Each structure stands twice: as structure tokens, then as C-alpha cells.
Short mmCIF file of C-alpha atoms in Angstrom, two decimals:
data_model
loop_
_atom_site.label_atom_id
_atom_site.label_comp_id
_atom_site.label_asym_id
_atom_site.label_seq_id
_atom_site.Cartn_x
_atom_site.Cartn_y
_atom_site.Cartn_z
CA MET T 27 -0.20 0.09 -0.24
CA THR T 28 1.42 3.50 -0.63
CA HIS T 29 0.54 5.79 0.82
CA ARG T 30 -0.76 9.84 -0.09
CA SER T 31 -0.57 12.45 2.04
CA ALA T 32 -2.26 13.14 4.65
CA PRO T 33 -5.64 14.56 3.89
CA ALA T 34 -5.28 19.23 4.41
CA SER T 35 -8.64 18.77 6.58
CA PHE T 36 -11.16 16.23 8.37
CA ASN T 37 -13.81 17.20 5.05
CA MET T 38 -15.11 14.15 3.82
CA ALA T 39 -13.45 14.67 0.21
CA ASP T 40 -10.51 15.07 1.27
CA VAL T 41 -10.06 12.01 3.71
CA TRP T 42 -11.71 10.16 0.06
CA GLU T 43 -9.28 11.08 -1.65
CA MET T 44 -6.36 10.16 0.24
CA ALA T 45 -8.36 6.99 0.76
CA ALA T 46 -8.27 6.33 -3.31
CA ASP T 47 -4.63 7.61 -3.41
CA ALA T 48 -3.54 5.27 -0.86
CA VAL T 49 -4.93 2.02 -2.69
CA PRO T 50 -5.90 2.68 -5.62
CA GLY T 51 -6.01 -1.01 -7.52
CA ARG T 52 -7.89 -2.22 -4.47
CA GLU T 53 -11.80 -3.21 -4.58
CA ALA T 54 -13.98 -0.28 -3.41
CA LEU T 55 -17.81 -0.81 -4.26
CA VAL T 56 -19.24 -3.82 -5.02
CA VAL T 57 -22.83 -3.91 -6.73
CA GLY T 58 -24.54 -6.84 -7.36
CA ASP T 59 -22.65 -7.46 -10.64
CA ARG T 60 -21.65 -4.44 -10.52
CA ARG T 61 -17.54 -4.36 -9.79
CA LEU T 62 -15.54 -0.32 -8.56
CA THR T 63 -11.61 -0.28 -7.48
CA TYR T 64 -11.01 2.00 -5.23
CA ALA T 65 -9.21 4.21 -8.92
CA GLN T 66 -12.62 3.57 -11.08
CA LEU T 67 -14.72 5.34 -8.48
CA GLU T 68 -12.54 8.50 -7.77
CA ALA T 69 -12.92 9.10 -11.28
CA ARG T 70 -16.62 8.10 -11.55
CA ALA T 71 -16.81 10.74 -9.62
CA ASN T 72 -14.48 13.03 -10.45
CA ARG T 73 -16.67 13.66 -13.69
CA LEU T 74 -20.16 12.42 -12.06
CA ALA T 75 -18.97 15.86 -10.35
CA ASP T 76 -17.60 17.85 -13.53
CA ALA T 77 -21.42 16.65 -15.38
CA LEU T 78 -22.44 18.72 -12.13
CA ALA T 79 -20.60 21.70 -12.44
CA ARG T 80 -21.39 22.06 -16.20
CA ARG T 81 -25.08 22.46 -15.27
CA GLY T 82 -24.04 24.86 -12.71
CA VAL T 83 -24.12 22.32 -9.17
CA GLY T 84 -21.64 24.82 -7.17
CA PRO T 85 -20.79 24.84 -3.10
CA GLY T 86 -23.78 25.22 -0.75
CA ASP T 87 -26.37 24.07 -3.50
CA HIS T 88 -28.39 21.01 -2.75
CA VAL T 89 -28.52 18.28 -4.55
CA ALA T 90 -31.21 15.38 -3.48
CA LEU T 91 -30.51 11.51 -4.34
CA TYR T 92 -33.87 10.19 -4.86
CA LEU T 93 -32.49 6.53 -5.45
CA GLU T 94 -32.54 2.71 -4.26
CA ASN T 95 -29.23 0.92 -3.26
CA CYS T 96 -26.96 1.29 -6.75
CA PRO T 97 -23.17 2.06 -7.06
CA GLU T 98 -24.70 6.32 -8.54
CA TYR T 99 -25.91 6.69 -5.21
CA ILE T 100 -22.08 6.80 -3.75
CA GLU T 101 -20.55 7.80 -6.72
CA ALA T 102 -22.87 11.16 -5.97
CA MET T 103 -21.71 11.71 -2.56
CA LEU T 104 -18.39 11.49 -3.48
CA ALA T 105 -19.37 14.68 -5.82
CA ALA T 106 -20.93 16.64 -4.66
CA TRP T 107 -17.93 17.15 -1.52
CA LYS T 108 -15.93 17.79 -3.99
CA LEU T 109 -17.99 20.73 -5.65
CA ARG T 110 -18.41 21.57 -1.69
CA ALA T 111 -22.44 20.84 -3.03
CA VAL T 112 -24.15 18.91 -0.67
CA THR T 113 -26.86 15.84 -1.02
CA ILE T 114 -30.31 14.87 0.67
CA ASN T 115 -31.11 12.20 1.26
CA VAL T 116 -34.67 11.14 0.03
CA ASN T 117 -36.51 8.25 1.05
CA HIS T 118 -36.80 5.63 -2.06
CA ARG T 119 -40.46 5.30 -1.25
CA TYR T 120 -41.88 8.74 -1.10
CA VAL T 121 -44.72 9.63 -3.11
CA ALA T 122 -45.71 13.06 -4.82
CA ASP T 123 -46.59 14.56 -1.51
CA GLU T 124 -44.01 12.98 0.03
CA LEU T 125 -41.51 13.97 -2.78
CA ARG T 126 -42.76 17.69 -2.54
CA TYR T 127 -42.45 19.01 0.51
CA LEU T 128 -38.52 17.10 0.76
CA LEU T 129 -37.53 18.99 -1.82
CA ASP T 130 -39.43 21.91 -1.42
CA ASN T 131 -37.84 22.49 2.90
CA SER T 132 -34.53 20.79 1.74
CA ASP T 133 -34.51 23.53 -1.24
CA ALA T 134 -32.71 21.33 -3.43
CA MET T 135 -31.67 22.33 -7.31
CA ALA T 136 -31.58 19.05 -9.03
CA VAL T 137 -31.85 16.04 -8.51
CA LEU T 138 -30.42 12.24 -9.43
CA THR T 139 -32.82 9.95 -9.74
CA GLN T 140 -33.59 6.17 -11.73
CA PRO T 141 -35.50 5.31 -14.73
CA SER T 142 -38.24 3.68 -11.97
CA LEU T 143 -38.79 6.53 -10.54
CA LEU T 144 -38.86 9.51 -12.96
CA ALA T 145 -42.75 10.08 -12.46
CA THR T 146 -42.45 10.94 -9.30
CA VAL T 147 -39.98 13.43 -9.95
CA GLU T 148 -41.58 14.20 -13.45
CA ALA T 149 -45.28 14.93 -11.12
CA VAL T 150 -43.81 17.21 -8.81
CA ALA T 151 -40.92 19.24 -10.66
CA GLY T 152 -44.10 22.24 -12.70
CA ASP T 153 -44.71 23.28 -8.48
CA LEU T 154 -40.97 23.29 -8.17
CA PRO T 155 -39.66 26.18 -9.67
CA GLY T 156 -35.95 25.52 -7.93
CA VAL T 157 -35.89 22.32 -9.48
CA ARG T 158 -32.83 23.43 -11.42
CA PHE T 159 -32.87 20.22 -13.90
CA THR T 160 -33.04 16.89 -12.99
CA LEU T 161 -30.42 13.41 -14.18
CA VAL T 162 -31.37 9.93 -14.24
CA THR T 163 -29.33 7.11 -14.15
CA GLY T 164 -27.96 4.65 -17.17
CA ASP T 165 -27.58 5.64 -20.48
CA ASP T 166 -28.53 9.39 -19.89
CA TYR T 167 -26.03 9.55 -16.17
CA GLU T 168 -23.41 7.50 -18.33
CA ALA T 169 -23.49 10.25 -21.52
CA ALA T 170 -22.93 13.22 -19.02
CA LEU T 171 -19.69 11.22 -17.56
CA ALA T 172 -18.16 10.53 -20.38
CA ALA T 173 -18.50 13.86 -22.33
CA ALA T 174 -16.65 14.93 -18.20
CA SER T 175 -13.11 14.89 -17.38
CA ALA T 176 -11.87 12.66 -15.14
CA ASP T 177 -9.89 15.35 -13.37
CA ARG T 178 -10.63 16.72 -9.95
CA PRO T 179 -12.15 19.29 -9.52
CA LEU T 180 -10.26 22.35 -8.22
CA VAL T 181 -13.22 24.81 -6.36
CA ALA T 182 -11.29 27.16 -2.76
CA GLY T 183 -12.07 26.34 0.35
CA ARG T 184 -12.95 23.25 0.58
CA GLY T 185 -12.61 22.25 4.55
CA ASP T 186 -13.84 21.24 7.89
CA ASP T 187 -16.41 23.71 7.67
CA ASP T 188 -18.51 22.19 4.42
CA ARG T 189 -22.01 21.61 4.74
CA TYR T 190 -23.79 17.33 5.34
CA ILE T 191 -27.30 17.03 5.44
CA ILE T 192 -29.38 14.09 6.38
CA TYR T 193 -32.90 13.86 6.18
CA THR T 194 -34.19 12.22 9.79
CA GLY T 195 -37.77 10.85 9.88
CA GLY T 196 -37.09 9.44 12.82
CA THR T 197 -40.40 7.40 14.23
CA THR T 198 -42.87 10.83 14.39
CA GLY T 199 -43.12 14.17 12.48
CA LEU T 200 -42.54 15.21 9.50
CA PRO T 201 -39.06 15.07 7.78
CA LYS T 202 -35.81 17.53 8.71
CA GLY T 203 -31.97 18.12 7.14
CA VAL T 204 -29.80 17.42 10.02
CA VAL T 205 -27.17 20.02 9.16
CA TRP T 206 -23.57 19.34 10.44
CA ARG T 207 -19.74 20.17 9.60
CA HIS T 208 -16.92 17.80 7.54
CA ALA T 209 -15.72 17.78 10.79
CA ASP T 210 -18.20 16.80 13.15
CA ALA T 211 -19.61 14.47 10.98
CA PHE T 212 -16.93 12.33 10.04
CA HIS T 213 -15.96 12.05 13.35
CA ALA T 214 -19.19 12.10 15.18
CA CYS T 215 -20.68 9.75 13.15
CA MET T 216 -18.44 8.59 10.37
CA GLY T 217 -15.85 6.96 12.98
CA GLY T 218 -13.18 9.63 13.49
CA GLY T 219 -10.98 7.08 11.24
CA ASP T 220 -11.45 4.93 13.96
CA PRO T 221 -15.37 2.13 11.35
CA MET T 222 -15.32 -0.07 14.48
CA ARG T 223 -14.52 2.30 17.67
CA MET T 224 -11.36 0.48 18.73
CA GLN T 225 -8.28 2.71 18.87
CA GLY T 226 -10.69 6.11 19.06
CA PRO T 227 -11.04 8.82 16.52
CA VAL T 228 -8.19 10.43 15.65
CA GLU T 229 -7.08 14.14 16.24
CA ARG T 230 -5.33 15.54 13.53
CA PRO T 231 -5.15 14.73 9.51
CA ASP T 232 -1.73 13.38 8.85
CA GLU T 233 -3.08 10.43 11.73
CA LEU T 234 -4.96 8.87 9.36
CA PRO T 235 -3.25 7.33 6.25
CA ASP T 236 -1.35 4.81 9.02
CA ARG T 237 -4.86 3.88 10.24
CA MET T 238 -6.24 2.36 7.01
CA THR T 239 -6.38 -1.21 7.14
CA THR T 240 -3.64 -3.25 5.52
CA GLN T 241 -5.81 -6.01 5.32
CA PRO T 242 -9.54 -5.02 3.55
CA VAL T 243 -12.28 -6.04 5.40
CA CYS T 244 -15.56 -5.86 3.30
CA TYR T 245 -18.74 -4.71 4.68
CA LEU T 246 -22.53 -5.38 3.97
CA PRO T 247 -25.27 -2.05 5.33
CA LEU T 248 -28.05 -3.89 4.95
CA ALA T 249 -30.17 -0.98 4.72
CA PRO T 250 -30.73 1.90 1.66
CA MET T 251 -28.51 4.26 1.71
CA MET T 252 -30.26 7.54 1.86
CA HIS T 253 -30.77 6.00 5.62
CA ALA T 254 -27.93 7.77 7.90
CA ALA T 255 -27.06 5.32 9.30
CA ALA T 256 -26.31 3.03 5.72
CA GLN T 257 -23.91 6.18 4.73
CA TRP T 258 -22.12 6.34 8.23
CA THR T 259 -20.67 3.30 8.00
CA SER T 260 -20.04 2.93 5.13
CA PHE T 261 -18.11 5.85 4.50
CA SER T 262 -16.30 5.21 7.65
CA TRP T 263 -15.20 2.07 5.28
CA LEU T 264 -14.40 3.16 2.37
CA PHE T 265 -12.30 6.25 4.45
CA ALA T 266 -10.47 2.67 6.02
CA GLY T 267 -9.79 1.74 2.46
CA SER T 268 -11.86 -1.05 3.07
CA LYS T 269 -14.67 -2.84 0.61
CA VAL T 270 -18.51 -2.26 0.72
CA VAL T 271 -21.10 -4.65 -1.04
CA LEU T 272 -24.68 -3.40 -1.32
CA VAL T 273 -27.45 -5.40 -2.35
CA PRO T 274 -29.87 -3.85 -4.27
CA GLY T 275 -33.49 -3.55 -5.06
CA SER T 276 -36.25 -3.97 -1.96
CA LEU T 277 -35.12 -6.95 0.67
CA ASP T 278 -34.00 -10.24 -0.66
CA ALA T 279 -32.25 -12.46 2.32
CA ASP T 280 -31.11 -15.36 -0.45
CA ALA T 281 -29.79 -12.46 -1.94
CA VAL T 282 -27.88 -11.23 1.02
CA TRP T 283 -26.97 -14.69 2.48
CA ARG T 284 -24.68 -15.49 -0.97
CA ALA T 285 -23.24 -11.97 -1.54
CA ILE T 286 -22.28 -13.48 2.28
CA GLY T 287 -20.45 -15.98 1.13
CA ALA T 288 -19.73 -14.75 -2.50
CA GLU T 289 -18.06 -11.70 -1.07
CA ARG T 290 -16.14 -13.20 1.52
CA VAL T 291 -18.07 -10.59 3.90
CA ASN T 292 -16.55 -9.75 7.34
CA LEU T 293 -18.93 -7.32 8.80
CA LEU T 294 -23.38 -7.12 8.48
CA THR T 295 -25.45 -3.93 9.49
CA VAL T 296 -29.48 -4.18 9.57
CA VAL T 297 -31.47 -2.88 10.75
CA GLY T 298 -33.76 -4.21 14.04
CA ASP T 299 -36.25 -7.40 13.75
CA ALA T 300 -37.77 -6.18 10.73
CA VAL T 301 -34.36 -6.71 8.47
CA ALA T 302 -33.00 -9.51 11.06
CA ARG T 303 -35.28 -11.38 11.31
CA PRO T 304 -36.50 -11.78 7.65
CA VAL T 305 -32.06 -12.23 6.66
CA LEU T 306 -31.94 -15.44 9.83
CA ASP T 307 -35.81 -17.21 7.81
CA ALA T 308 -33.69 -17.82 4.75
CA TRP T 309 -31.11 -18.76 6.46
CA ASP T 310 -33.23 -21.98 8.27
CA ARG T 311 -35.03 -22.25 5.06
CA ALA T 312 -31.83 -22.25 3.38
CA GLN T 313 -30.74 -25.63 5.62
CA GLU T 314 -34.51 -27.10 5.50
CA ARG T 315 -33.42 -27.55 2.12
CA GLY T 316 -30.24 -28.70 1.91
CA GLU T 317 -28.18 -25.99 -0.18
CA PRO T 318 -26.70 -24.11 4.15
CA TYR T 319 -25.06 -20.88 2.85
CA ASP T 320 -21.11 -20.44 4.26
CA ALA T 321 -20.79 -17.21 6.64
CA SER T 322 -17.48 -18.44 7.96
CA SER T 323 -16.19 -15.38 7.00
CA LEU T 324 -18.36 -12.84 9.01
CA PHE T 325 -17.37 -12.50 12.12
CA SER T 326 -19.47 -9.44 13.59
CA PHE T 327 -23.29 -9.76 13.28
CA SER T 328 -24.30 -5.66 14.02
CA ASN T 329 -27.28 -3.23 14.83
CA GLY T 330 -28.19 -0.21 14.19
CA GLY T 331 -31.47 2.18 13.64
CA ALA T 332 -33.68 0.13 15.49
CA PRO T 333 -34.20 -1.96 18.38
CA MET T 334 -33.09 -5.93 17.94
CA SER T 335 -34.78 -7.67 20.72
CA THR T 336 -33.27 -10.58 23.11
CA THR T 337 -35.38 -13.42 21.32
CA THR T 338 -33.71 -12.11 18.19
CA ARG T 339 -30.14 -11.40 19.35
CA GLU T 340 -30.64 -15.93 20.70
CA ARG T 341 -31.32 -16.38 16.83
CA VAL T 342 -28.12 -14.55 15.41
CA PHE T 343 -26.07 -17.01 18.23
CA ALA T 344 -27.95 -20.44 17.80
CA THR T 345 -27.43 -19.44 14.33
CA LEU T 346 -23.34 -17.83 13.78
CA PRO T 347 -21.99 -18.53 17.05
CA HIS T 348 -19.43 -17.59 16.41
CA VAL T 349 -19.88 -13.51 15.56
CA MET T 350 -19.87 -11.18 17.15
CA VAL T 351 -23.32 -9.14 18.15
CA THR T 352 -23.03 -5.42 18.39
CA ASP T 353 -25.83 -2.83 19.38
CA GLY T 354 -25.29 0.43 17.91
CA PHE T 355 -27.09 3.73 19.72
CA GLY T 356 -27.44 6.90 18.29
CA SER T 357 -29.57 8.90 16.31
CA SER T 358 -28.97 11.63 12.97
CA GLU T 359 -28.57 14.67 15.44
CA ALA T 360 -26.56 12.88 17.89
CA GLY T 361 -23.56 10.43 15.63
CA THR T 362 -22.68 7.95 17.23
CA GLN T 363 -23.45 7.28 20.33
CA GLY T 364 -22.58 4.18 22.24
CA ALA T 365 -22.76 0.56 21.67
CA MET T 366 -23.98 -2.60 23.33
CA ARG T 367 -21.10 -6.02 21.80
CA VAL T 368 -22.67 -9.05 23.15
CA ALA T 369 -20.68 -12.39 21.98
CA ALA T 370 -22.72 -15.80 22.90
CA GLY T 371 -22.33 -16.89 25.55
CA ASP T 372 -23.03 -13.52 27.16
CA ARG T 373 -26.13 -12.05 30.34
CA PRO T 374 -28.98 -10.29 27.19
CA ALA T 375 -29.59 -7.64 28.28
CA GLY T 376 -33.22 -7.27 28.53
CA PRO T 377 -36.01 -7.68 26.45
CA SER T 378 -35.17 -5.03 24.31
CA LEU T 379 -32.79 -2.50 25.82
CA VAL T 380 -28.63 -1.56 24.64
CA ARG T 381 -26.95 -1.02 27.92
CA PHE T 382 -23.64 1.11 27.12
CA ASP T 383 -21.15 2.21 29.56
CA GLN T 384 -18.63 3.26 27.81
CA PRO T 385 -19.93 6.17 24.96
CA ALA T 386 -18.37 7.06 22.48
CA LYS T 387 -19.25 11.04 23.06
CA PRO T 388 -20.21 12.98 26.27
CA THR T 389 -23.45 11.34 26.72
CA ILE T 390 -25.59 12.28 30.10
CA VAL T 391 -28.95 11.09 32.13
CA VAL T 392 -31.15 14.12 33.94
CA ASP T 393 -33.93 13.99 35.66
CA GLY T 394 -37.65 16.28 35.35
CA ASP T 395 -35.20 18.92 37.69
CA GLY T 396 -32.64 18.89 35.18
CA ALA T 397 -29.97 17.00 37.36
CA GLU T 398 -27.66 14.57 36.34
CA VAL T 399 -29.34 10.63 37.80
CA VAL T 400 -27.24 9.54 40.06
CA PRO T 401 -26.50 5.72 39.05
CA GLY T 402 -28.77 3.02 40.95
CA SER T 403 -31.45 5.28 41.96
CA GLY T 404 -34.02 3.66 38.80
CA VAL T 405 -35.07 7.35 38.15
CA VAL T 406 -35.72 7.82 34.61
CA GLY T 407 -34.73 10.75 32.60
CA GLN T 408 -33.98 12.18 29.85
CA VAL T 409 -30.76 11.68 27.58
CA LEU T 410 -28.81 14.60 26.75
CA ALA T 411 -25.62 14.30 24.49
CA GLY T 412 -23.02 16.19 23.76
CA GLY T 413 -19.33 16.52 22.08
CA ARG T 414 -19.14 16.87 18.83
CA LEU T 415 -23.25 18.64 17.83
CA PRO T 416 -24.85 19.14 14.22
CA LEU T 417 -25.17 23.16 14.56
CA GLY T 418 -29.40 22.72 13.81
CA TYR T 419 -31.92 21.85 11.90
CA HIS T 420 -32.16 22.70 7.97
CA ASN T 421 -35.13 25.89 7.45
CA ASP T 422 -36.19 25.92 11.09
CA PRO T 423 -34.40 27.87 13.96
CA ASP T 424 -37.19 27.35 16.56
CA LYS T 425 -37.11 23.05 17.07
CA THR T 426 -33.48 23.49 16.26
CA ALA T 427 -33.52 26.24 20.19
CA ALA T 428 -36.19 23.32 21.78
CA THR T 429 -33.89 19.92 20.86
CA PHE T 430 -29.70 22.31 21.60
CA VAL T 431 -29.20 23.27 24.32
CA GLU T 432 -26.64 24.89 26.58
CA ARG T 433 -26.12 23.74 30.49
CA ASP T 434 -23.27 24.85 32.41
CA GLY T 435 -21.92 27.30 29.20
CA GLU T 436 -21.72 23.44 26.98
CA ARG T 437 -24.25 23.25 23.90
CA TRP T 438 -26.21 19.15 24.55
CA LEU T 439 -28.84 17.30 22.33
CA ILE T 440 -31.38 16.31 24.28
CA THR T 441 -32.14 13.07 21.28
CA GLY T 442 -35.86 12.77 22.94
CA ASP T 443 -34.68 8.84 24.55
CA MET T 444 -35.84 8.26 28.23
CA ALA T 445 -33.56 6.16 30.12
CA THR T 446 -31.77 4.73 33.55
CA VAL T 447 -27.96 4.41 35.38
CA GLY T 448 -27.67 1.63 36.69
CA ALA T 449 -25.40 1.59 39.72
CA ASP T 450 -22.60 0.65 38.01
CA GLY T 451 -23.04 3.81 35.98
CA ALA T 452 -23.83 2.38 32.65
CA ILE T 453 -27.20 3.81 30.89
CA GLU T 454 -29.68 1.27 30.27
CA LEU T 455 -32.11 2.83 27.71
CA LEU T 456 -35.93 2.15 27.83
CA GLY T 457 -36.84 4.34 24.69
CA ARG T 458 -37.60 7.26 22.72
CA GLY T 459 -39.82 9.87 25.32
CA SER T 460 -42.24 11.11 22.24
CA VAL T 461 -44.05 7.21 21.90
CA ALA T 462 -44.30 6.80 25.94
CA ILE T 463 -47.71 5.83 27.04
CA ASN T 464 -49.24 7.69 29.63
CA THR T 465 -51.98 4.42 31.32
CA GLY T 466 -52.61 5.10 34.04
CA GLY T 467 -50.58 8.08 35.54
CA GLU T 468 -47.61 5.17 34.79
CA LYS T 469 -45.19 5.11 31.58
CA VAL T 470 -44.61 2.41 29.49
CA PHE T 471 -42.06 2.18 26.43
CA PRO T 472 -43.16 0.83 23.28
CA GLU T 473 -39.93 -0.88 22.71
CA GLU T 474 -39.96 -2.87 26.14
CA VAL T 475 -43.17 -4.15 25.87
CA GLU T 476 -42.97 -4.27 21.66
CA GLY T 477 -38.99 -6.69 22.73
CA THR T 478 -41.40 -8.55 25.46
CA LEU T 479 -43.92 -9.52 22.74
CA LYS T 480 -42.19 -11.06 20.40
CA ALA T 481 -39.94 -14.10 22.09
CA HIS T 482 -43.95 -14.85 22.59
CA PRO T 483 -43.82 -17.88 19.73
CA SER T 484 -47.55 -17.39 18.55
CA VAL T 485 -45.10 -13.42 18.03
CA TYR T 486 -43.63 -11.90 14.57
CA ASP T 487 -43.27 -8.79 14.50
CA CYS T 488 -45.31 -6.55 16.70
CA LEU T 489 -45.77 -2.16 16.92
CA VAL T 490 -46.77 -0.71 20.63
CA VAL T 491 -49.17 2.10 20.98
CA GLY T 492 -51.94 3.77 22.85
CA VAL T 493 -55.10 4.26 21.94
CA PRO T 494 -57.39 6.68 23.80
CA ASP T 495 -58.90 4.91 26.25
CA GLU T 496 -62.43 6.39 29.32
CA ARG T 497 -60.53 4.34 32.13
CA TRP T 498 -56.92 4.65 31.82
CA GLY T 499 -55.98 7.85 29.45
CA SER T 500 -54.38 5.30 27.12
CA ALA T 501 -54.77 2.01 26.65
CA VAL T 502 -51.52 -0.61 26.13
CA THR T 503 -52.11 -2.34 22.34
CA ALA T 504 -50.34 -4.47 20.59
CA VAL T 505 -50.40 -4.66 16.75
CA VAL T 506 -49.30 -7.73 15.26
CA GLN T 507 -48.35 -9.71 12.62
CA PRO T 508 -48.27 -13.62 13.92
CA VAL T 509 -45.56 -16.83 12.72
CA ALA T 510 -47.40 -18.11 10.11
CA GLY T 511 -50.24 -20.69 11.09
CA ALA T 512 -49.79 -19.44 14.42
CA THR T 513 -53.56 -17.47 16.24
CA PRO T 514 -52.53 -15.00 18.93
CA GLU T 515 -54.73 -14.39 21.80
CA LEU T 516 -54.87 -11.74 24.49
CA ALA T 517 -54.96 -12.88 27.73
CA ASP T 518 -51.63 -15.95 27.15
CA LEU T 519 -50.24 -11.66 25.60
CA ALA T 520 -51.24 -10.52 28.75
CA THR T 521 -50.31 -13.16 30.67
CA HIS T 522 -46.57 -13.02 29.30
CA CYS T 523 -45.47 -9.81 29.64
CA LYS T 524 -46.56 -10.44 33.95
CA GLU T 525 -43.81 -12.85 33.80
CA SER T 526 -41.51 -10.62 33.08
CA MET T 527 -42.53 -7.32 33.61
CA ALA T 528 -44.84 -4.81 35.64
CA SER T 529 -48.44 -6.08 34.95
CA TYR T 530 -49.61 -1.97 33.86
CA LYS T 531 -47.05 -1.99 30.94
CA ALA T 532 -49.27 -5.31 29.46
CA PRO T 533 -51.04 -5.28 26.33
CA LYS T 534 -54.69 -4.89 27.26
CA ARG T 535 -55.92 -4.90 23.54
CA LEU T 536 -54.86 -6.71 21.45
CA VAL T 537 -54.50 -5.81 16.99
CA VAL T 538 -53.51 -8.78 14.25
CA VAL T 539 -52.63 -7.68 11.15
CA ASP T 540 -51.08 -9.33 8.49
CA ALA T 541 -48.13 -7.81 8.42
CA ILE T 542 -46.50 -4.59 10.21
CA VAL T 543 -45.28 -1.68 8.12
CA ARG T 544 -42.38 -0.08 8.36
CA SER T 545 -40.17 2.57 6.99
CA PRO T 546 -37.76 1.23 4.32
CA SER T 547 -35.34 1.88 6.94
CA GLY T 548 -36.89 -0.99 9.27
CA LYS T 549 -38.33 2.18 11.97
CA ALA T 550 -41.02 2.14 13.47
CA ASP T 551 -43.85 3.97 11.97
CA TYR T 552 -45.92 4.58 15.96
#
């Protein structure tokens, strides 16, 4: 491996170009049957940057990416960074009204999309005079690249303060654009030169060349690239000189296992039970057919973006006893806050609990009066995150002021998560305060009940919500997708829950559905 000089800053374009120069012949990206080395990906990103610049894209301009997983998604992010422009992640399942809102709210001046989504873009284009052009993958895209220069664009002023925006929909409310400085996002979201979170982040750009992997690993994120977790983890490995594999299209669990075997994937990331369970089901079906998949290369099965229940974690260990399971904790506003690593045989943390004792950034829990929660007190409080934080929300100063607060002269983020602090100082997450259910004066966190319900043999997937109730204020209600052939009964599910939690948390109502509908990233849609 031949190192180039260290990047000039923590600007993501600078960091990427260091990696591309250091390992040009290594494979960088595999999507289906399309393969790109670092040199090839760098050349295509440069050509796209030139093509965009010829169409008027420059520093500070916003380019919306309305795409499923494809090489062009990665190319577009790199090209925009090179121009000091900003990409806007758009949910590829959005229909016209949703797309119109996001393109307008984000001040997008261009849209990069694919043929199957073009009709939706055209349906809203007349309402958005700020959108100057659309570039479509396929023949038009390739023609634009062929006519452009593969030289690196020379853009003055590139540095730590350039902007990176990630839109988050979360579990409630309209999407919000979280605005980061490049340097802060590189450290808080993309590993800071430490994708495994083992050595700690670098302090200076000149440390990065020595952090690049001498033996590249292979990483597969099972999430759409429009999801923050997929962007952050993918680029943390690309910046380190390793290979990223994307599975195109909707979730095809068998294609996932085939890719793991063919590409010798080392690290896999899922988004909660909604993704992990179908993947494990496909493994079981292959075993039953006598056609087992090869997962011997896999050493890490990670989860982020949505809770993974203890039941699913135990299935992972039963299927892949050699792997480490990592539950990551963070958000679009906080970046990575911490992780819980569990090996086979370790005692689970609880039905839906993530417990971490070494936060990746300053993290505290405060009670209703703003005082830090005393370890072991059992007091439930709000989680605050400090350290490197985003500048705020795009076009929303009121929401920014309400979410980012000053405490003892320092800036903190109110994450919206509720937690307690164990006697050993570890933070024990309970769930999102915004979806907590107030029932009879008691507060119930849906994720805890969901994790318990998923351990019941008749429950395949579920969500828990509060439904208005004359007696209780809100009644804990389970919306259940049953296991094939099973018929869940409310009394049975309630008894099951009461075996491991207070009786007021058990569901008082039951709704059985054919399928739980979630966001494309696997998050609950309460």
C-alpha cells in the first residue's frame, strides 16, 4: 500500500481522496454484478462532479438523491463533496406529496434519480421552480460522465466547515434536515478514522494514513443508502480502504446470504428485527432444503437504527455462534453515541434494552429538574448528548432552539431517549419519550413491551401504541403480525408479558394484522 500525503482537513472529499490515492487497485464497491476499484470510483466521482458543475452545481448547492441502492448513490455523494455541494437523502418510497415536501423543504436545486422513479419527479417538478434539472441513471447519466473530465475538480475553500445534511424522519413527525459540519460528521458519525471503534478517533488529519487497513475488510449494510446508518458505516469503511457491498433493490434475504458467501463479507449491519428476522428465516429455509449458505467469513453481526430484541439476538447466536453481536446507539442529530457488544454465552441485557458503559461521546441522563440521575437510583430521565454536534435543523430555527440547549456553558442535544443509570454507571435505554404511553398515570415505553412480545411463540413482529381509553387515559395496545399458522390471544400475550414486567405494561388490547408496515429503513411507524 502506498500512502499519499495526509488530507488537508477532515473534509470528506479530502479524506476520500487520500484513500483513493493510497489503494487505487483495491475493490471499493460491489453492487450486484457491478464492481468498482478505488481508482475507478474516484474517476467516476470526478466525472460526475464535472458534469454537475457544468449544470451549475457549486458550493452550498443542494442535490437530492432519490435513488435505491446503486453505485451512483456513492458516486453522487463523493462528487458533491468535491464541489462543496450538499446531497439530500430522499426516501425512495416517497410518493408525490412526500417528495414535493422534501424537495421544497431542503431547497434542492437538482435531483438525481432512476428511471423507475422519474415519473414521480416529473409529477412534482412544475411545483418546484427551484429544481433546475434532473439527472437520470442509465444512458443519460453515463453519457454525462463520458462527456466530462476525470480530473479532480479544483474548488477553492474546501475544508472542515463544509456542510453535510442528513434528513431524518424518525418515528413521528415530518422529515427534518440535520445540518453538520464535515469535520464534526466525520468524527461523530463516520468513525473519525476508527470504523471498529477500537482505537479511538484521530486528532489530526495527518494521522489518517496510518489508520488505513493493511488487510481490507468487507462490509455489507442491510439498509438503504438514504438511511443515516448506511451512509455513515459505508463511508467509515471506504475511508479506511476496505470494500463495501450493497444489495440492490428491496430486501432479498437469500441474495444477502449469497453476497456474504461470494464476497466473503466480514461485517453485516441490520436495522432491527424487521430486517434481522427475514434474513435469519432465509438461513433456516436454506438449511431445511439442504443447501446451507456459507457465512464462515462473518465475524460481526451489527444492529442500528431500530431495536433488536433479545429473542432475535439469541437466534443470531444459534445461527452464527462465532459472531459478535453489536447494538449501536445514536441518531441523525447525535451521531454515534455508544454500542453494546455481546458474544455468544453473554447474559442478554433485557428484552429490548441497550446498555452501554463506554459512550462514544459525552452522554448524560438528567431528571425532570435537570439534575444528573444518580447511578443505581432507578430514576428515569432524558438522555443528553454532548461533544461534536450538528449546527441544527435546516430551515427550522425553532426546532433547533428546542433541541439543542446550553448547560453549564456547553452545548447539548436533547436526544428524546429515556434511560436510567445502573449502579455501575452504565446507561440503560428504555425508549423514545415522544412515543411513551401514559396509562393510568404510569409511563410505558413501547420498545420494552415489543421486545417482550416478540419472545412469544405466536408473535413474528409487533408494534405497541397507546389508544385513547376512558379509564386508563391510554390503553397499551399490541399490533401483532403472527407467526404463520398461529392465532395470538390477548390473555395469553398479557400473561406472557406479566411474567417479566409490571402488569400495567401488559397489553390491554390486541390488533392482529397480516404484516407490520415499517419505513424502508426498518424503523417503526407509530
